[in-house]
Coordinates of C-alpha atoms (C1' of nucleotides) in Angstrom, one line a residue:
Chain P
M361 CA -49.4 -271.5 174.1
I362 CA -50.8 -274.9 175.0
C363 CA -48.9 -278.1 174.5
H364 CA -50.3 -281.4 174.6
I365 CA -47.9 -284.4 175.5
D366 CA -48.5 -288.2 175.1
A367 CA -45.7 -289.9 176.8
N368 CA -46.5 -293.1 175.4
N369 CA -47.0 -292.8 171.5
G370 CA -43.3 -293.7 170.8
I371 CA -42.5 -290.3 169.5
P372 CA -39.7 -288.7 171.9
I373 CA -41.4 -286.0 174.0
Y374 CA -38.8 -283.3 173.2
E375 CA -39.8 -283.8 169.4
Q376 CA -43.6 -283.6 170.4
I377 CA -42.8 -280.2 171.9
E378 CA -40.4 -279.2 169.1
R379 CA -43.0 -280.0 166.7
Q380 CA -45.8 -278.2 168.4
V381 CA -43.6 -275.0 168.7
K382 CA -43.0 -275.4 164.9
F383 CA -46.6 -275.6 163.7
A384 CA -47.7 -273.0 166.5
V385 CA -45.5 -270.5 164.6
A386 CA -46.3 -271.9 161.2
G387 CA -50.0 -271.6 162.1
R388 CA -49.7 -267.7 163.5
T389 CA -50.5 -269.0 167.0
L390 CA -46.9 -268.1 167.9
L391 CA -45.5 -264.9 166.5
P392 CA -42.0 -263.7 165.8
G393 CA -40.7 -261.8 168.7
E394 CA -43.0 -263.3 171.1
R395 CA -41.8 -265.0 174.2
I396 CA -42.4 -268.5 174.8
P397 CA -43.2 -270.0 178.1
S398 CA -39.9 -270.5 180.3
V399 CA -38.8 -274.2 180.7
R400 CA -39.9 -274.6 183.9
D401 CA -43.3 -273.3 183.3
L402 CA -43.6 -275.4 180.4
A403 CA -42.0 -278.5 182.2
T404 CA -44.8 -278.1 185.2
Q405 CA -47.6 -277.5 182.8
T406 CA -47.0 -280.6 180.8
A407 CA -45.7 -282.7 183.6
V408 CA -42.5 -283.3 181.8
N409 CA -38.9 -283.1 183.1
V410 CA -37.2 -279.7 183.0
N411 CA -34.2 -281.2 181.0
T412 CA -36.6 -282.7 178.4
V413 CA -38.2 -279.1 177.7
A414 CA -34.7 -277.6 177.6
R415 CA -33.7 -280.1 175.0
A416 CA -36.8 -279.4 173.0
Y417 CA -35.9 -275.7 173.1
R418 CA -32.0 -276.0 172.3
Q419 CA -32.7 -277.7 169.4
L420 CA -35.1 -275.1 168.1
Q421 CA -32.4 -272.6 168.6
D422 CA -30.2 -274.9 166.6
Q423 CA -32.5 -274.8 164.0
G424 CA -33.1 -270.9 164.2
V425 CA -36.9 -271.1 165.2
L426 CA -36.1 -269.6 168.7
H427 CA -33.2 -267.2 169.8
S428 CA -32.2 -266.6 173.5
I429 CA -32.4 -263.2 175.1
R430 CA -29.6 -263.7 178.0
G431 CA -31.1 -264.1 181.5
T432 CA -34.6 -263.2 180.1
G433 CA -35.8 -266.2 178.1
L434 CA -36.6 -267.2 174.9
A435 CA -38.4 -265.6 171.8
V436 CA -39.5 -266.7 168.6
A437 CA -37.0 -265.5 166.0
Q438 CA -37.7 -263.3 163.2
D439 CA -37.7 -265.6 160.6
A440 CA -39.0 -268.1 162.2
F441 CA -42.6 -268.1 160.1
E442 CA -40.8 -269.1 156.9
I443 CA -38.6 -271.7 158.3
C444 CA -41.7 -273.4 160.1
E445 CA -43.9 -273.2 157.4
A446 CA -41.4 -274.9 155.3
E447 CA -40.6 -277.7 157.7
R448 CA -44.2 -278.1 158.2
R449 CA -44.9 -278.7 154.6
K450 CA -41.8 -280.9 154.3
L451 CA -42.6 -283.1 157.3
I452 CA -46.3 -283.5 156.2
Q453 CA -45.6 -284.5 152.7
A454 CA -42.5 -286.9 153.7
R455 CA -45.2 -289.0 156.1
L456 CA -47.8 -288.7 153.4
R457 CA -45.5 -289.7 150.7
S458 CA -44.2 -292.9 152.2
A459 CA -47.5 -293.9 153.7
L460 CA -49.1 -293.7 150.3
Q461 CA -45.8 -295.3 148.1
E462 CA -46.2 -298.4 150.8
A463 CA -50.0 -298.7 150.0
F464 CA -49.5 -298.4 146.2
Q465 CA -46.4 -300.8 146.3
S466 CA -48.3 -303.0 148.0
Q467 CA -50.7 -303.3 145.0
M468 CA -53.7 -302.0 146.5
S469 CA -55.5 -299.9 143.7
L470 CA -55.4 -296.0 143.5
S471 CA -59.0 -295.9 143.8
D472 CA -58.9 -298.2 146.9
I473 CA -56.5 -295.6 148.2
Q474 CA -58.5 -292.7 147.3
T475 CA -61.4 -294.3 149.1
L476 CA -59.4 -294.9 152.3
V477 CA -58.0 -291.1 152.2
E478 CA -61.4 -289.9 151.8
A479 CA -63.0 -292.1 154.6
E480 CA -60.3 -290.7 157.1
C481 CA -61.0 -286.9 156.2
R482 CA -64.5 -287.6 156.9
R483 CA -63.6 -289.1 160.2
L484 CA -61.2 -286.2 160.9
S485 CA -63.5 -283.2 160.2
S486 CA -66.6 -284.7 161.9
D487 CA -64.3 -285.5 164.9
S488 CA -63.2 -281.4 164.9
D489 CA -66.7 -280.3 163.7
G490 CA -69.7 -281.6 165.6
S491 CA -69.7 -284.3 168.3
P492 CA -66.4 -284.1 170.5
Chain W
M437 CA -38.6 -313.2 147.2
I438 CA -36.4 -309.7 147.3
C439 CA -36.3 -307.5 150.3
H440 CA -35.2 -304.1 150.6
I441 CA -33.6 -302.8 154.0
D442 CA -32.9 -299.3 155.0
A443 CA -31.2 -299.7 158.3
N444 CA -31.5 -296.0 159.3
N445 CA -35.2 -295.0 158.7
G446 CA -36.2 -295.5 162.2
I447 CA -38.3 -298.4 161.6
P448 CA -36.7 -301.8 163.0
I449 CA -35.1 -303.9 160.4
Y450 CA -37.1 -306.8 161.7
E451 CA -40.1 -305.0 161.3
Q452 CA -39.3 -304.0 157.8
I453 CA -38.6 -307.7 157.0
E454 CA -42.1 -308.8 158.7
R455 CA -44.1 -306.3 156.6
Q456 CA -42.3 -307.0 153.1
V457 CA -42.9 -311.0 153.9
K458 CA -46.5 -310.1 154.8
F459 CA -47.0 -308.1 151.7
A460 CA -45.6 -310.5 149.3
V461 CA -47.7 -313.0 150.5
A462 CA -50.8 -310.8 150.3
G463 CA -49.6 -309.6 146.8
R464 CA -49.4 -313.2 145.6
T465 CA -45.6 -313.2 145.3
L466 CA -45.3 -315.7 148.0
L467 CA -47.7 -318.7 147.7
P468 CA -48.9 -320.7 150.6
G469 CA -46.7 -323.7 150.6
E470 CA -43.6 -321.9 149.2
R471 CA -40.3 -322.2 151.3
I472 CA -39.0 -318.9 151.9
P473 CA -34.8 -318.1 152.2
S474 CA -33.4 -319.7 154.9
V475 CA -32.2 -316.9 157.9
R476 CA -28.6 -317.2 157.1
D477 CA -29.2 -316.6 153.3
L478 CA -31.5 -313.6 153.8
A479 CA -29.2 -312.3 156.2
T480 CA -26.3 -312.4 154.0
Q481 CA -28.5 -311.5 151.0
T482 CA -29.6 -308.2 152.8
A483 CA -26.4 -307.5 154.8
V484 CA -28.6 -307.8 158.0
N485 CA -27.8 -309.4 161.6
V486 CA -28.7 -313.1 161.6
N487 CA -30.5 -312.7 164.8
T488 CA -32.6 -310.0 163.5
V489 CA -33.9 -312.0 160.6
A490 CA -34.3 -314.7 163.1
R491 CA -36.6 -312.5 165.1
A492 CA -38.6 -311.4 162.1
Y493 CA -39.2 -315.0 161.0
R494 CA -40.1 -316.1 164.8
Q495 CA -42.3 -313.5 164.9
L496 CA -44.1 -314.4 161.6
Q497 CA -44.3 -317.8 163.0
D498 CA -46.1 -316.3 166.0
Q499 CA -48.7 -314.7 163.9
G500 CA -49.4 -317.9 161.6
V501 CA -47.8 -316.7 158.5
L502 CA -45.1 -319.1 158.5
H503 CA -44.8 -322.5 159.7
S504 CA -41.4 -324.6 160.2
I505 CA -41.0 -327.7 158.3
R506 CA -39.2 -330.2 160.5
G507 CA -35.4 -329.9 159.3
T508 CA -36.2 -328.3 156.2
G509 CA -36.8 -324.6 157.0
L510 CA -39.8 -322.5 156.9
A511 CA -42.5 -322.1 154.6
V512 CA -45.7 -319.8 154.0
A513 CA -48.8 -321.2 155.8
Q514 CA -51.6 -322.3 153.9
D515 CA -53.9 -319.7 155.4
A516 CA -51.2 -317.0 155.2
F517 CA -53.0 -315.3 152.5
E518 CA -55.9 -314.2 154.3
I519 CA -54.1 -313.3 157.4
C520 CA -51.8 -311.1 155.2
E521 CA -54.4 -309.6 153.3
A522 CA -56.3 -308.4 156.3
E523 CA -52.8 -307.4 157.9
R524 CA -51.6 -305.5 155.0
R525 CA -55.0 -303.5 155.1
K526 CA -54.7 -302.6 158.4
L527 CA -50.9 -301.6 158.6
I528 CA -51.5 -299.3 155.5
Q529 CA -54.6 -297.9 156.9
A530 CA -52.6 -297.0 160.4
R531 CA -49.9 -295.4 158.7
L532 CA -52.3 -293.4 156.2
R533 CA -54.2 -292.3 159.2
S534 CA -51.7 -291.4 161.4
A535 CA -50.0 -289.3 158.5
L536 CA -53.6 -287.4 157.8
Q537 CA -54.1 -286.9 161.6
E538 CA -51.0 -285.1 161.8
A539 CA -51.5 -282.9 158.5
F540 CA -55.0 -282.0 159.9
Q541 CA -53.8 -281.2 163.5
S542 CA -51.3 -278.6 162.2
Q543 CA -53.9 -276.6 161.0
M544 CA -53.5 -277.6 157.2
S545 CA -56.9 -277.3 155.7
L546 CA -58.6 -280.5 154.2
S547 CA -58.6 -279.2 150.6
D548 CA -54.9 -278.7 150.7
I549 CA -54.3 -282.3 152.2
Q550 CA -56.4 -283.6 149.3
T551 CA -54.4 -281.7 146.6
L552 CA -51.3 -283.2 148.4
V553 CA -52.6 -286.7 148.2
E554 CA -53.7 -286.3 144.8
A555 CA -50.2 -284.8 143.6
E556 CA -48.4 -288.1 145.3
C557 CA -50.9 -290.6 143.6
R558 CA -50.2 -288.8 140.4
R559 CA -46.6 -289.1 140.6
L560 CA -46.8 -292.5 141.8
S561 CA -48.9 -294.0 139.1
S562 CA -46.5 -292.2 136.5
D563 CA -43.6 -293.5 138.2
S564 CA -45.0 -297.2 137.7
D565 CA -46.4 -296.2 134.3
G566 CA -44.3 -295.1 131.4
S567 CA -40.7 -293.9 132.3
P568 CA -39.0 -296.4 134.9
Chain K
M614 CA -8.8 -292.0 169.4
I615 CA -7.6 -290.0 172.6
C616 CA -9.4 -287.0 173.7
H617 CA -8.2 -284.6 176.3
I618 CA -10.9 -283.0 178.4
D619 CA -10.4 -280.2 180.8
A620 CA -13.7 -280.0 182.8
N621 CA -12.7 -276.3 184.4
N622 CA -11.8 -274.2 181.1
G623 CA -15.4 -272.6 180.6
I624 CA -16.1 -274.5 177.5
P625 CA -18.6 -277.3 177.7
I626 CA -17.3 -280.7 178.1
Y627 CA -19.8 -281.9 175.1
E628 CA -18.2 -279.1 173.1
Q629 CA -14.9 -280.2 173.8
I630 CA -15.5 -283.5 172.5
E631 CA -17.3 -282.2 169.4
R632 CA -14.2 -280.3 168.6
Q633 CA -11.8 -282.8 169.0
V634 CA -13.5 -285.5 166.9
K635 CA -13.9 -282.9 164.5
F636 CA -10.5 -281.8 164.3
A637 CA -9.3 -285.6 164.3
V638 CA -11.5 -285.9 161.1
A639 CA -10.0 -282.9 159.6
G640 CA -6.4 -283.8 160.5
R641 CA -7.0 -287.6 159.1
T642 CA -6.5 -289.0 162.6
L643 CA -10.3 -290.4 162.2
L644 CA -10.9 -291.6 158.8
P645 CA -14.7 -291.8 157.1
G646 CA -16.2 -294.9 157.7
E647 CA -14.0 -295.8 160.8
R648 CA -15.8 -296.4 164.1
I649 CA -15.7 -294.4 167.0
P650 CA -15.3 -295.2 170.7
S651 CA -18.8 -296.2 172.2
V652 CA -20.4 -293.5 174.5
R653 CA -19.4 -295.8 177.5
D654 CA -16.0 -296.4 176.4
L655 CA -15.0 -292.6 175.9
A656 CA -17.0 -291.8 179.2
T657 CA -15.2 -293.9 181.3
Q658 CA -11.8 -293.3 179.6
T659 CA -12.3 -289.2 180.0
A660 CA -14.0 -289.7 183.5
V661 CA -17.1 -287.8 181.9
N662 CA -20.6 -288.7 182.3
V663 CA -22.3 -290.8 179.6
N664 CA -25.1 -288.3 178.9
T665 CA -22.4 -285.8 178.1
V666 CA -20.4 -287.8 175.9
A667 CA -23.8 -289.0 174.3
R668 CA -24.8 -285.6 173.6
A669 CA -21.3 -284.6 172.0
Y670 CA -22.1 -287.5 169.7
R671 CA -25.8 -286.9 169.0
Q672 CA -24.9 -283.2 167.8
L673 CA -21.8 -284.5 165.8
Q674 CA -24.6 -286.5 163.8
D675 CA -27.1 -283.8 163.3
Q676 CA -24.3 -281.9 161.7
G677 CA -23.6 -285.0 159.5
V678 CA -20.0 -285.8 161.0
L679 CA -21.0 -289.3 162.4
H680 CA -23.7 -291.7 161.3
S681 CA -25.2 -294.2 163.7
I682 CA -25.5 -297.9 162.8
R683 CA -28.1 -299.3 164.7
G684 CA -27.2 -301.6 167.8
T685 CA -23.7 -301.5 166.3
G686 CA -22.4 -297.8 167.2
L687 CA -21.5 -294.6 165.4
A688 CA -19.0 -294.2 162.5
V689 CA -17.3 -291.3 160.8
A690 CA -19.8 -290.1 158.0
Q691 CA -18.2 -290.7 154.4
D692 CA -18.2 -286.9 153.4
A693 CA -17.2 -286.0 157.1
F694 CA -13.9 -284.7 156.1
E695 CA -15.0 -282.0 153.8
I696 CA -17.6 -281.0 156.6
C697 CA -14.6 -280.8 159.4
E698 CA -12.0 -279.3 157.4
A699 CA -14.2 -276.3 156.5
E700 CA -15.5 -276.1 160.0
R701 CA -11.9 -276.3 161.7
R702 CA -10.9 -273.2 159.3
K703 CA -13.9 -271.5 159.9
L704 CA -13.7 -272.1 163.9
I705 CA -10.1 -271.1 163.8
Q706 CA -10.5 -268.0 161.3
A707 CA -13.4 -266.5 163.5
R708 CA -11.5 -266.6 166.8
L709 CA -8.2 -265.1 165.4
R710 CA -10.4 -262.6 163.5
S711 CA -12.1 -261.6 166.2
A712 CA -8.9 -261.3 168.6
L713 CA -7.0 -259.3 165.6
Q714 CA -9.9 -257.0 165.6
E715 CA -9.9 -256.3 169.2
A716 CA -6.3 -255.7 169.5
F717 CA -6.4 -253.5 166.2
Q718 CA -9.5 -251.5 167.6
S719 CA -7.8 -250.9 170.9
Q720 CA -5.2 -248.7 169.1
M721 CA -2.6 -251.1 169.0
S722 CA 0.0 -251.1 166.0
L723 CA 0.0 -253.5 163.4
S724 CA 3.8 -254.1 164.0
D725 CA 3.1 -254.6 167.8
I726 CA 0.7 -257.3 166.8
Q727 CA 2.7 -259.2 164.5
T728 CA 5.6 -259.2 167.2
L729 CA 3.0 -260.6 169.6
V730 CA 2.0 -263.4 167.3
E731 CA 5.4 -264.1 166.2
A732 CA 6.2 -264.6 169.9
E733 CA 3.5 -266.9 170.4
C734 CA 4.3 -269.0 167.4
R735 CA 7.5 -269.4 168.6
R736 CA 6.3 -270.4 172.4
L737 CA 4.0 -272.6 170.5
S738 CA 6.5 -274.6 168.4
S739 CA 9.1 -275.1 171.1
D740 CA 6.4 -276.5 173.4
S741 CA 5.8 -278.9 170.9
D742 CA 9.6 -279.5 169.6
G743 CA 12.0 -279.9 172.4
S744 CA 11.6 -279.2 175.9
P745 CA 8.3 -280.6 177.3
Chain X
M650 CA -18.0 -242.5 175.8
I651 CA -19.7 -245.0 173.3
C652 CA -20.4 -248.5 174.0
H653 CA -21.3 -251.4 171.7
I654 CA -23.0 -254.4 173.0
D655 CA -23.8 -257.6 171.6
A656 CA -26.0 -259.4 173.5
N657 CA -25.8 -262.8 172.2
N658 CA -22.0 -263.5 171.5
G659 CA -21.3 -265.5 174.6
I660 CA -19.4 -262.9 176.5
P661 CA -21.2 -261.6 179.4
I662 CA -22.5 -258.1 179.2
Y663 CA -20.6 -257.0 182.2
E664 CA -17.6 -258.0 180.9
Q665 CA -17.8 -256.2 177.7
I666 CA -18.7 -253.1 179.3
E667 CA -15.8 -253.7 181.5
R668 CA -13.1 -254.2 178.4
Q669 CA -14.6 -251.1 176.7
V670 CA -14.3 -248.9 179.7
K671 CA -10.7 -249.9 180.3
F672 CA -9.8 -249.8 176.6
A673 CA -11.3 -246.5 176.3
V674 CA -9.1 -245.4 179.4
A675 CA -5.7 -247.2 177.8
G676 CA -6.6 -245.4 174.4
R677 CA -7.2 -241.9 176.0
T678 CA -10.6 -241.4 174.9
L679 CA -11.5 -241.4 178.8
L680 CA -8.8 -239.3 180.7
P681 CA -8.4 -239.5 184.6
G682 CA -10.4 -237.4 186.6
E683 CA -13.2 -237.7 183.7
R684 CA -16.7 -238.4 185.1
I685 CA -18.3 -241.5 183.1
P686 CA -22.1 -241.9 182.3
S687 CA -24.3 -242.9 185.3
V688 CA -25.4 -246.2 185.6
R689 CA -28.9 -245.3 184.4
D690 CA -27.9 -243.3 181.4
L691 CA -25.5 -246.0 180.2
A692 CA -27.9 -248.8 180.8
T693 CA -30.8 -247.0 178.8
Q694 CA -28.4 -245.8 176.4
T695 CA -27.2 -249.5 175.9
A696 CA -30.5 -251.2 176.4
V697 CA -28.8 -253.4 179.1
N698 CA -30.4 -254.0 182.2
V699 CA -29.4 -251.6 185.3
N700 CA -27.8 -254.3 187.6
T701 CA -25.6 -255.5 184.9
V702 CA -24.2 -251.7 184.3
A703 CA -23.8 -251.6 187.9
R704 CA -21.7 -254.8 188.2
A705 CA -19.5 -253.8 185.5
Y706 CA -19.1 -250.2 187.2
R707 CA -18.6 -252.2 190.7
Q708 CA -16.1 -254.6 189.2
L709 CA -14.1 -251.6 187.9
Q710 CA -14.3 -249.9 191.1
D711 CA -12.7 -253.0 192.6
Q712 CA -9.7 -253.0 190.3
G713 CA -9.1 -249.2 190.9
V714 CA -9.9 -248.1 187.6
L715 CA -13.0 -246.1 188.8
H716 CA -13.5 -244.3 191.9
S717 CA -16.8 -242.6 193.5
I718 CA -17.1 -238.8 194.0
R719 CA -19.5 -238.5 196.8
G720 CA -23.0 -237.8 195.8
T721 CA -21.9 -237.2 192.3
G722 CA -21.3 -240.3 190.5
L723 CA -18.1 -241.9 189.2
A724 CA -14.9 -240.8 187.6
V725 CA -11.9 -242.5 186.4
A726 CA -9.2 -242.8 188.7
Q727 CA -6.0 -240.5 188.4
D728 CA -3.7 -243.8 188.2
A729 CA -6.4 -245.6 185.7
F730 CA -4.1 -245.3 182.6
E731 CA -1.3 -247.5 183.7
I732 CA -3.9 -250.1 185.0
C733 CA -5.6 -249.9 181.8
E734 CA -2.5 -250.1 179.3
A735 CA -1.4 -253.0 181.2
E736 CA -4.5 -254.7 181.4
R737 CA -5.3 -254.3 177.8
R738 CA -2.0 -256.0 176.8
K739 CA -2.9 -258.6 179.0
L740 CA -6.5 -259.1 177.9
I741 CA -5.5 -259.0 174.0
Q742 CA -2.6 -261.1 174.8
A743 CA -4.5 -263.9 176.2
R744 CA -7.3 -263.9 173.7
L745 CA -4.5 -264.0 170.8
R746 CA -2.9 -266.6 172.4
S747 CA -5.8 -268.9 173.1
A748 CA -6.7 -268.6 169.5
L749 CA -3.4 -269.4 167.9
Q750 CA -3.1 -272.3 170.4
E751 CA -6.2 -273.6 169.0
A752 CA -5.3 -273.6 165.6
F753 CA -1.9 -275.0 166.4
Q754 CA -3.1 -277.8 168.3
S755 CA -5.9 -278.3 165.3
Q756 CA -2.7 -279.5 163.5
M757 CA -2.5 -276.5 161.2
S758 CA 0.9 -275.6 160.0
L759 CA 2.8 -272.6 161.3
S760 CA 2.9 -271.0 158.1
D761 CA -0.8 -271.5 157.5
I762 CA -1.5 -269.7 160.4
Q763 CA 0.9 -266.9 159.8
T764 CA -0.9 -266.6 156.1
L765 CA -4.1 -266.4 157.9
V766 CA -3.0 -263.5 160.4
E767 CA -1.5 -261.5 157.4
A768 CA -4.8 -261.9 155.6
E769 CA -6.7 -260.7 158.4
C770 CA -4.2 -257.6 159.4
R771 CA -4.4 -256.7 155.8
R772 CA -8.1 -256.8 156.0
L773 CA -8.2 -254.6 159.0
S774 CA -5.9 -252.1 157.8
S775 CA -7.6 -251.8 154.6
D776 CA -11.1 -251.3 156.6
S777 CA -9.8 -248.3 158.7
D778 CA -7.6 -246.8 155.7
G779 CA -9.6 -246.0 152.8
S780 CA -13.2 -247.0 152.2
P781 CA -15.3 -246.8 155.2
Chain Q
dG1292 C1' -36.6 -264.8 187.7
dT1293 C1' -34.0 -266.7 183.0
dG1294 C1' -31.3 -270.7 180.4
dG1295 C1' -27.2 -273.8 180.3
dT1296 C1' -24.5 -277.7 181.8
dC1297 C1' -23.5 -281.5 184.2
dT1298 C1' -24.2 -286.0 186.9
dA1299 C1' -26.3 -290.2 188.2
dG1300 C1' -29.0 -293.6 187.6
dA1301 C1' -32.8 -295.9 184.9
dC1302 C1' -35.2 -298.0 181.3
dC1303 C1' -35.9 -298.9 176.2
dA1304 C1' -35.1 -301.2 171.8
dC1305 C1' -32.0 -303.1 168.4
dC1306 C1' -28.1 -306.1 167.1
Chain T
dG487 C1' -23.0 -305.1 173.6
dT488 C1' -24.8 -300.7 171.1
dG489 C1' -27.0 -295.9 170.9
dG490 C1' -31.3 -293.3 172.6
dT491 C1' -34.6 -291.2 176.3
dC492 C1' -36.1 -289.6 180.6
dT493 C1' -36.0 -288.3 185.3
dA494 C1' -34.3 -286.2 189.5
dG495 C1' -31.4 -282.9 191.4
dA496 C1' -27.7 -279.7 191.5
dC497 C1' -24.9 -275.8 190.3
dC498 C1' -23.8 -272.0 187.6
dA499 C1' -23.8 -267.2 185.4
dC500 C1' -27.0 -263.8 183.7
dG501 C1' -30.5 -260.0 184.6

DNA sequence: GTGGTCTAGACCACC
DNA sequence: GTGGTCTAGACCACG
């Protein structure tokens, strides 16, 4: 599993890790039962402190996404996929909704909003498609 | 001018005030030259700390949206409308962009995203249309 | 609020704090809406590291027992009493159950168990009653 | 001898094994002189690491419950019954005591506690009695 | 080797 | 003043 951390984007590092693990599970990159990298491995790999990774993993355990096998490490829980998929949808929907709501409330017209959304979508797909 | 503050949504209170003032100017609710509520009034009205309101006002002054009238308080600057309109677009675009980006990065397909956006737009326009 | 910590009883310190806060709420010592000691205060008062107290408080927030008032501190949530009361009952019941179950499974007779329980209860009530 | 291990209940696995061996001896399921499963057998049978079983056995030897028969394995010591019976009482009493103590400290009344205990006892005896 | 806990000390944003 | 995050380094129990 690969994990990209941006230490200066305002979002707490442990939350970035949390989210990326969840999204990986929701996207079938991480399968139920599979072991995840040890805290020490992920810490060195991402140049983040061990405690920070441990915190992310701990919170994922609290949410039932991971479960610990004593002395052996952490693995994705059997029912993690459902949890993560629901979570992903919820997170994305919430942010999208608040953004659109703000746009709408500030008296921007619906067609203006649509135009903006389409422009962004084009940008995103071209970023991932052709030119890097 | 009415200002709604949510103390626990993660967005700094002073920033919420800033945004709402700017959006009010951009939406012609606050007109250039018009006086705005005193720091104390807005503070008591919104149950927010005086320092926090003062900070928001100060930053609005720094950006040229407000200007002080000696001994009388603060008023909307003459060229505030242009500033705020541009600002509004920028702010909304930024938030929308980051929301869409996240959706896209989480391996949600573009068509799924579009569907979600449309659903939200319908919800918003129906909220403002018929039933309150 | 007073909090007693035993650093060497095997139970994590943050968990001891968590439990004592919950029990205080369940026992009406801490009332909904009431402010709790700041992390720094409780830390010095109990001779525990600030981070450890902060962790306990954070987990209590996650469970909806506390809520933070930005820049002001933490307070007991409005519906904390119900949560804590249920939690208390659950915790106690679980431990009692597992203890009794073990006793029973090891072929100790029910009357023996009852005797043991009564002896303990007498000990406990006399500890708190008369002689210290 | 049958041994049930729960890898994630907080109690160290070696301790679970220790307890269960002792309780088996105290309950006349394992008789003095009888051989116990080899480290490897118990390990595979319970899906536990060999080292962990070895550790449990070693500690049982240290306490005089088991003794090694050169080249043949381990057997229950001749005076193991007395040791284990006393130990069983001690272990059960300790756990029961701490559970009751916690209940009491959390401001639950003695009569409430008694009620809870009785309910649990009823449940236990009915579980073993009629319906499996 | 694994995760878990704790400490100490620093820095930040917010009020 | 408040809580929140992060780092560094230590120690522990478990396998």
